[in-house]
Amino acid sequence: MGWRRGLGGAGAPLLLLLLLAGQGAGQGAGRKMPKRKCPQGCNCTKDSAMCERAKEIPRELPQDCVSLLITYNSLDLIGDDAFVGLVQLEYLGRERQVNGRGVTTAGWAHSQLLQRSLPLPTHKLLDLMVGPPLAGPRLVCSQQASLLGRDLRGNAFHCDCKLKWLVEWVSHTNALVEPIECWSPAELNRTSLSELRPGAFNCITTELVLSGTLPEQSLSVETFTYHGEQNLVIAQPFTGRCSFMEWDHVVGKFRNYAYINGSSTVVCKPLMIEDELFVVVAQLFRGSHIYKRQEATGQFLHMQVIESSQIRKPNDIEVFRVEGDWYFIMADSSKAGSTTLYRWNGHGFYSHQSLHAWYRDTDAEFLEIAGKPHLILASSSQRPVIYQWNKQQFVRRTDIPDMDDVYAVKHFKVKEDVYICLTRFLGDSKVMHWDGSMFRDVQQMPSRGSMVFQPLSIAGYRYAFLGNDFSFSKVYLYDPITGLFQHFQELSTQAPRAFAHLSIDKQDFLIASSFKGKTHIYRHVIIDQSA
C-alpha cells in the first residue's frame, strides 16, 4: 500500500482506478512474478508494474504487462525501442516531484517519441494522468472514439493548436465529458475546454522553404504568362543576358529555354501585345533594345534600338496600359539622362514624353489612385514625385514629404485603399497609405543596406520582402486586423534586388534575385499546426 501514498493528492484515486482497470478489476493483483522478471526498483504483478526513480524505461518487464506506472522519475527522452515486447501495454502513467515541494504530477512529455516507441496495438490506449501543462498530442488517442472511458481531469492543458483536435471532439461528441480546464496560455487560464470552439484556433501558418538555386547573379526577376503558363525572365548583368525559364512538368523544376545576349543587362521587361511577346532589354553599355519572339523558331529577334542619347544609365522599366495604349517608362539614373515614356504605335515603341531630366531617377512605379493612372518616380536627388495622367501625358501632382533618398517604390492595395512600400538604403524604409490627398506614414522598418522592399500576395497571404546587402533579408506578413506587417521569417539570399512570385502546378514559388550570389527559388508551404 506504500506506493499508493506516494501518488498523493486528488489524482491518486483516479490513477489507481485506471491501473485497476488495466488489471481486470484487480485479478492477480497479489501474485508477484519471479524477481528475475521484475527490474530492480520495480514492483511487478502478472500484468502490472510500478517502478520508482527510473531514468529510463526499465527492461525485462513482464511480457503480459498491461499497466506501467513510473514514480519520482527524471525521464526526458524515450528511445524508439523502449517498449519492445510489451504488446499488451494499455495504460501508462508517470509521477514526479516538481519545485522541490513534493508536489506530484503525472503525464508524458515527448509524446511523439512515445508514439514511435509503443507497440502498434496500444497507440490508441494511452491515458493522460494529473500533470504539468500538456499540449494535447493526438497520440493520446489516435482514434478519438477511444477517449470514451478516459478521465482527463486534473491535466494542466496548454490550449493551443495542438489541442484543437480535442476541442473538436468535445464539441461534437454526445458522450458525457467531465470538465476539463486550460492552464495556459494566460488568457485562457481556468477556461473550460467546452467553452472553446475549433474556429477560434488560428492554426494555419506558412513558410518559405528553399527548393533550388540558379547559378548566375541577377538584378531583376520578372514573371509573365505565355501560352497559358507562367514563365520567368532573369536579368544577369555579369553574363550580359536575359535568361528565360519555364516549368518542366515532367521533372518538376525550372529549366532555361531561351536567351537574349547583350552587355551589362540590368532589366529584362516582358510584355504581351495581341498575343505577341516583346522584351525591353535595358543595358548599361551598347544601348537598350527591344526584341520580339518569333513563334516559328522560338528565338528572340532584334526589333528596335532605344535612342541612347536620352537613356544613358537605365535602372528600371515599368510597362502599363492607359486608355487602350501600351506604354513603358525607363528610369534613367545618370546625371545627364532623362527618364522617358515610350508609346506603342502598332509597329514599335517611340518616345512620347520626357519626364524631368537631371534627377538621377532610380525607380518608376505605375499605379491607379481613385481610378486614375499615376506614376511615382524615386530619385537619389529629390523626394519621390507623383505624376497624374491628364488624357495626353503625365503631369506633376505632388511629392512625398520627408522621404529623401528613396531608392525604389512599390505599391499594393487592400480593397480600395492604396499603399506604397518605399525602400531606403540608409534610414528606415516605410509603408505609407494614400489618404485622399497625399501619402502618410503607416509603418517604418529599419533597413540599412536595403535596395528592395517588395510587397507580394502569395496564396492569399500578403507579404513584404525587405532585402539587405549586409545581413539576412526579412519577410513581413500583413495582419489585416492591425493593418500592419509583422516580422515573419528571414531569407539568406545575398544582396537581393528583386522578388517575384509565380504559381504553377498548384505550387507557389518565390524567386529572389541576388547581386552577390546565387538566385534563390523558395517554395511557399502552408502548414497546419493542429495536425
XYZ file of C-alpha atoms in Angstrom, residues 48-516:
469
model
C 1.284 -4.502 -13.985
C 4.461 -2.828 -12.823
C 5.275 0.176 -10.645
C 8.859 1.490 -10.826
C 10.446 4.260 -8.730
C 13.111 6.848 -9.638
C 13.598 5.492 -13.142
C 15.911 7.346 -15.511
C 14.810 5.220 -18.457
C 12.059 2.760 -19.306
C 13.048 -0.423 -17.386
C 13.931 -3.530 -19.361
C 12.679 -7.085 -18.649
C 9.192 -6.017 -17.603
C 6.556 -8.785 -17.527
C 5.615 -9.697 -21.081
C 1.913 -9.509 -20.275
C 2.237 -6.102 -18.602
C -0.960 -4.103 -19.138
C -0.267 -1.155 -16.808
C 3.002 0.648 -16.122
C 3.485 3.424 -13.557
C 6.811 5.188 -13.076
C 7.043 7.409 -9.962
C 9.501 10.158 -8.966
C 11.201 9.842 -12.329
C 13.537 12.033 -14.320
C 12.599 10.736 -17.753
C 13.254 13.207 -20.544
C 13.786 11.067 -23.610
C 12.309 7.718 -24.571
C 14.116 5.573 -27.113
C 12.473 4.102 -30.185
C 12.723 0.569 -28.786
C 11.806 1.360 -25.182
C 8.624 -0.756 -25.209
C 9.764 -3.632 -27.409
C 7.950 -6.824 -26.451
C 5.242 -5.116 -24.350
C 2.486 -5.927 -26.782
C -0.246 -5.909 -24.089
C 0.610 -2.483 -22.622
C -2.534 -0.346 -22.403
C -2.088 2.097 -19.535
C 0.915 4.276 -18.948
C 1.482 6.872 -16.241
C 4.276 8.739 -14.543
C 4.604 10.673 -11.317
C 7.368 13.045 -10.356
C 8.234 15.755 -7.840
C 8.485 19.337 -9.020
C 9.799 22.556 -7.499
C 11.288 20.610 -4.594
C 7.955 20.713 -2.749
C 6.933 17.118 -3.021
C 4.180 18.058 -5.447
C 3.282 15.063 -7.536
C 2.448 15.264 -11.209
C 1.881 12.740 -13.901
C 1.721 12.660 -17.659
C 4.091 12.125 -20.564
C 6.352 14.587 -22.305
C 7.891 13.995 -25.733
C 4.641 12.392 -26.808
C 5.573 11.962 -30.464
C 8.561 9.920 -29.326
C 6.214 7.848 -27.185
C 4.036 7.129 -30.180
C 7.003 5.776 -32.103
C 8.143 3.708 -29.137
C 4.892 1.997 -28.167
C 3.767 -1.257 -29.771
C 1.319 -0.605 -32.583
C -1.723 -2.236 -30.951
C -1.571 0.130 -27.963
C -1.200 3.543 -29.596
C -4.841 4.391 -29.038
C -4.854 3.305 -25.401
C -2.595 5.839 -23.702
C -4.115 7.654 -20.718
C -3.114 11.124 -19.514
C -2.800 11.474 -15.757
C -2.582 14.505 -13.499
C 0.357 16.501 -14.780
C 2.196 19.576 -15.977
C 0.999 21.651 -18.953
C 0.207 19.318 -21.813
C -0.064 20.298 -25.435
C -2.685 17.626 -26.129
C -0.894 15.445 -28.690
C -3.117 13.395 -30.959
C -1.368 10.198 -29.960
C -3.318 10.229 -26.693
C -5.924 8.577 -28.839
C -5.092 8.152 -32.475
C -8.725 7.061 -32.734
C -10.822 9.669 -30.966
C -13.541 7.166 -30.103
C -11.120 5.592 -27.643
C -11.400 8.697 -25.452
C -14.605 7.185 -24.136
C -13.933 5.949 -20.650
C -10.790 8.080 -20.245
C -10.696 10.575 -17.397
C -8.654 13.647 -18.320
C -9.442 15.797 -15.291
C -6.546 17.418 -13.470
C -4.275 17.768 -16.510
C -2.632 21.142 -16.982
C -3.617 21.582 -20.602
C -1.894 24.133 -22.808
C -4.733 25.125 -25.119
C -3.045 25.910 -28.399
C -3.300 24.456 -31.894
C -2.010 21.080 -30.770
C -5.146 20.736 -28.656
C -7.576 21.737 -31.394
C -8.394 18.118 -32.186
C -9.585 17.547 -28.608
C -11.710 20.704 -28.696
C -13.279 19.433 -31.923
C -14.025 16.083 -30.341
C -15.520 17.598 -27.186
C -17.713 19.952 -29.248
C -19.148 17.114 -31.358
C -19.343 14.115 -29.042
C -22.589 13.000 -27.434
C -20.658 11.349 -24.620
C -20.670 12.769 -21.099
C -17.323 14.550 -20.659
C -16.115 15.667 -17.248
C -14.997 19.334 -17.009
C -11.504 19.930 -18.434
C -9.726 23.259 -17.933
C -6.909 25.070 -19.715
C -3.967 26.219 -17.618
C -2.253 28.180 -20.379
C -1.839 30.414 -22.304
C -2.562 33.079 -19.724
C -5.631 34.461 -21.491
C -7.280 31.021 -21.333
C -6.295 30.119 -17.775
C -9.196 28.331 -15.996
C -11.237 28.315 -19.215
C -13.227 25.151 -19.705
C -12.419 23.173 -22.832
C -16.142 23.000 -23.582
C -16.234 26.809 -23.907
C -13.689 26.791 -26.740
C -14.630 26.442 -30.379
C -12.413 24.954 -33.113
C -12.963 28.012 -35.297
C -11.252 30.205 -32.707
C -7.937 28.443 -33.309
C -5.787 30.051 -35.996
C -3.637 27.026 -36.740
C -2.649 27.595 -40.352
C 0.762 29.135 -40.917
C 3.142 29.326 -43.840
C 6.834 29.074 -44.550
C 9.180 29.807 -47.432
C 11.418 26.795 -47.960
C 14.489 26.931 -50.183
C 13.914 24.473 -53.025
C 16.640 25.380 -55.526
C 19.176 27.883 -56.790
C 20.250 29.334 -60.120
C 23.992 29.708 -60.678
C 24.193 33.263 -62.016
C 23.897 36.558 -60.160
C 20.868 38.588 -61.190
C 19.453 42.086 -60.942
C 15.817 41.737 -61.967
C 13.258 38.920 -61.976
C 10.057 39.239 -63.986
C 7.130 36.847 -64.436
C 4.832 36.737 -67.452
C 2.136 34.474 -68.856
C 2.926 32.879 -72.199
C 0.770 30.232 -73.908
C -1.289 29.926 -70.726
C 1.615 29.287 -68.357
C 3.749 31.486 -66.176
C 7.357 31.994 -67.205
C 10.392 33.757 -65.773
C 12.940 36.089 -67.285
C 16.004 36.997 -65.244
C 18.484 39.802 -65.975
C 22.047 38.551 -65.451
C 24.442 41.530 -65.542
C 27.757 39.683 -65.428
C 26.930 37.300 -68.284
C 25.079 40.131 -70.029
C 21.938 38.248 -70.937
C 18.258 37.719 -70.296
C 17.579 34.130 -69.276
C 14.094 32.744 -69.943
C 12.815 29.866 -67.823
C 9.746 27.640 -67.803
C 8.481 24.896 -65.509
C 9.305 21.374 -66.608
C 6.192 19.392 -65.635
C 7.949 16.045 -66.045
C 10.950 16.560 -63.755
C 9.279 19.213 -61.582
C 11.785 22.058 -61.798
C 12.590 25.189 -63.805
C 14.658 24.982 -66.968
C 16.095 27.512 -69.414
C 14.549 27.582 -72.863
C 15.932 30.793 -74.430
C 18.416 33.636 -74.003
C 18.887 37.174 -75.207
C 22.595 38.003 -75.187
C 23.790 41.518 -74.549
C 26.113 43.554 -72.375
C 25.696 44.599 -68.719
C 21.995 43.749 -68.742
C 20.115 45.346 -65.825
C 16.424 44.822 -66.695
C 14.583 42.375 -68.989
C 10.960 43.516 -69.141
C 8.428 41.295 -70.960
C 5.072 42.430 -72.274
C 2.364 40.759 -74.301
C 0.704 42.760 -77.095
C -2.007 40.956 -79.084
C -0.585 37.535 -78.149
C 2.928 38.502 -79.224
C 5.794 38.542 -76.749
C 8.095 41.574 -76.650
C 11.032 42.132 -74.320
C 12.555 45.508 -73.462
C 16.205 44.994 -72.521
C 17.927 47.778 -70.587
C 21.742 47.760 -70.655
C 24.423 49.950 -69.141
C 26.537 49.730 -72.287
C 25.749 49.413 -76.022
C 22.313 50.929 -75.644
C 18.940 49.414 -74.785
C 16.898 47.315 -77.190
C 13.526 45.723 -77.906
C 13.199 42.087 -79.005
C 10.269 40.078 -80.332
C 9.796 36.327 -80.003
C 9.417 34.514 -83.303
C 6.908 31.701 -82.919
C 8.255 29.578 -85.768
C 11.798 29.304 -84.390
C 11.239 30.136 -80.723
C 14.070 32.678 -80.963
C 14.051 36.339 -79.948
C 14.693 38.637 -82.902
C 16.100 42.127 -82.516
C 13.405 44.640 -83.378
C 14.375 48.141 -82.273
C 17.074 50.272 -80.671
C 16.114 52.730 -77.952
C 17.896 56.012 -78.527
C 20.931 56.163 -76.291
C 21.038 59.951 -76.407
C 18.126 60.075 -73.998
C 18.699 56.967 -71.891
C 22.267 56.890 -70.598
C 22.078 54.777 -67.441
C 18.792 52.843 -67.261
C 17.844 51.497 -63.846
C 14.184 50.397 -64.052
C 11.408 49.742 -66.571
C 7.667 49.800 -65.949
C 5.129 48.539 -68.510
C 1.447 49.548 -68.397
C -1.639 50.317 -70.439
C -3.535 53.609 -70.385
C -6.756 54.240 -72.338
C -6.103 51.263 -74.601
C -2.496 52.180 -75.480
C 0.640 50.350 -74.333
C 3.469 52.313 -72.715
C 6.701 51.700 -70.934
C 8.781 54.122 -68.903
C 12.521 53.793 -68.431
C 14.045 55.450 -65.351
C 17.448 56.976 -66.079
C 19.833 57.232 -63.119
C 22.560 59.230 -64.841
C 23.056 62.890 -64.113
C 22.690 63.861 -67.758
C 19.917 61.395 -68.619
C 16.191 61.834 -68.876
C 13.505 59.424 -67.654
C 11.385 58.811 -70.763
C 7.913 57.463 -71.535
C 7.540 55.357 -74.701
C 4.289 54.532 -76.545
C 3.469 51.603 -78.853
C 2.213 52.787 -82.257
C 1.490 49.379 -83.770
C 4.962 48.894 -85.207
C 7.308 49.865 -82.407
C 7.802 51.949 -79.249
C 8.610 55.624 -79.709
C 9.291 58.493 -77.337
C 6.063 60.023 -76.055
C 7.159 62.187 -73.119
C 10.303 63.155 -71.264
C 9.779 63.364 -67.510
C 12.214 65.672 -65.768
C 15.869 65.365 -66.653
C 18.886 65.652 -64.359
C 17.357 63.982 -61.330
C 19.040 60.561 -61.352
C 15.824 58.552 -61.187
C 16.281 55.052 -59.797
C 12.757 53.633 -59.978
C 9.351 54.190 -61.599
C 6.067 52.746 -60.344
C 2.745 52.802 -62.197
C -0.435 52.658 -60.106
C -4.016 53.827 -60.045
C -5.239 56.223 -57.376
C -9.000 56.779 -57.224
C -9.281 55.096 -60.620
C -6.826 57.476 -62.325
C -3.407 56.492 -63.747
C -0.411 57.763 -61.773
C 3.357 57.416 -61.799
C 5.749 57.709 -58.878
C 9.406 58.404 -59.629
C 12.063 57.717 -56.995
C 15.301 59.630 -57.236
C 18.644 59.893 -55.496
C 18.493 63.691 -55.652
C 14.953 64.592 -54.589
C 11.875 63.293 -52.814
C 9.612 60.866 -54.709
C 7.407 62.710 -57.206
C 3.820 61.726 -58.051
C 2.516 62.314 -61.589
C -1.106 62.036 -62.778
C -2.331 61.252 -66.312
C -4.260 64.108 -67.950
C -5.521 62.302 -71.112
C -2.346 63.088 -73.076
C 0.603 62.873 -70.732
C 1.656 62.717 -67.091
C 1.747 65.973 -65.154
C 3.286 66.580 -61.761
C 0.755 66.372 -58.922
C 2.692 66.336 -55.646
C 5.632 64.737 -53.898
C 6.082 62.576 -50.793
C 7.346 64.717 -47.899
C 10.150 63.784 -45.503
C 11.353 60.868 -47.658
C 14.674 61.770 -49.233
C 16.993 59.147 -50.762
C 14.226 56.695 -51.665
C 15.705 54.069 -53.967
C 12.505 52.293 -55.038
C 8.714 52.455 -54.694
C 6.300 49.512 -54.946
C 2.555 49.614 -54.321
C -0.199 47.273 -53.181
C -3.914 47.596 -52.481
C -6.099 46.430 -49.616
C -9.618 46.535 -51.047
C -9.741 50.083 -52.427
C -7.008 51.545 -50.220
C -3.652 52.239 -51.877
C -0.375 51.652 -50.037
C 3.257 52.023 -51.069
C 6.486 50.453 -49.815
C 9.416 52.863 -50.049
C 12.951 51.454 -49.931
C 15.870 53.356 -48.442
C 19.460 52.163 -48.311
C 20.146 54.350 -45.277
C 17.494 55.124 -42.695
C 14.104 53.490 -42.342
C 12.069 52.088 -45.184
C 8.369 52.836 -44.900
C 4.855 51.677 -45.611
C 2.582 54.621 -46.463
C -1.153 54.995 -47.179
C -2.943 57.368 -49.568
C -5.387 59.443 -47.526
C -7.082 61.182 -50.475
C -4.586 63.971 -50.953
C -1.160 62.573 -50.058
C 0.694 59.530 -48.738
C 1.067 59.330 -44.966
C 3.175 57.093 -42.711
C 1.795 53.759 -41.560
C 4.874 51.804 -40.515
C 8.672 52.034 -40.502
C 11.189 49.193 -40.903
C 14.916 49.556 -40.102
C 16.637 48.922 -43.415
C 20.300 49.822 -43.520
C 21.589 48.227 -46.705
C 18.224 47.721 -48.428
C 17.586 48.188 -52.145
C 14.259 46.401 -52.495
C 11.085 46.439 -50.404
C 8.662 44.308 -52.390
C 5.006 43.633 -51.455
C 3.589 40.395 -52.890
C 0.438 38.319 -52.419
C 1.062 34.557 -52.344
C -1.750 32.013 -51.948
C -3.966 34.599 -50.262
C -1.258 35.819 -47.859
C 0.153 39.312 -48.188
C 3.892 39.683 -47.618
C 6.520 42.383 -47.833
C 10.115 41.373 -48.582
C 12.817 43.736 -47.341
C 16.186 42.904 -48.894
C 19.512 43.572 -47.200
C 23.054 43.769 -48.570
C 24.770 43.074 -45.240
C 22.559 40.606 -43.423
C 19.529 38.343 -43.821
C 16.575 39.688 -45.751
C 13.377 39.999 -43.747
C 9.936 38.708 -44.601
C 6.924 40.529 -43.140
C 3.365 39.167 -43.059
C 0.426 41.546 -43.226
C -2.033 41.396 -40.330
C -5.469 42.512 -41.603
C -6.654 43.134 -38.047
C -3.964 45.671 -37.125
C -3.268 46.802 -40.687
C 0.462 46.346 -40.043
C 3.191 43.996 -41.248
C 4.613 41.636 -38.637
C 8.094 40.133 -38.823
C 7.644 36.572 -40.059
C 10.803 34.969 -41.444
C 14.346 35.636 -42.672
C 15.876 34.661 -46.015
C 19.560 34.074 -46.709
C 19.630 35.419 -50.284
C 22.675 37.665 -50.694
C 22.094 41.276 -51.750
C 18.666 40.744 -53.342
C 17.492 43.229 -55.947
C 14.059 41.831 -56.797
C 11.443 39.342 -55.613
C 8.819 37.742 -57.839
C 6.029 35.219 -57.323
C 4.650 32.664 -59.710
C 2.139 29.875 -59.310
C 2.329 26.667 -61.314
C 1.200 23.051 -60.881
C -0.678 24.066 -57.730
C 2.593 25.255 -56.215
C 3.676 28.768 -55.318
C 7.269 29.892 -55.749
C 9.202 32.976 -54.713
C 12.197 33.910 -56.868
C 14.778 36.090 -55.117
C 17.445 37.647 -57.315
C 20.946 38.063 -55.910
C 23.570 40.570 -56.965
C 26.349 38.843 -54.984
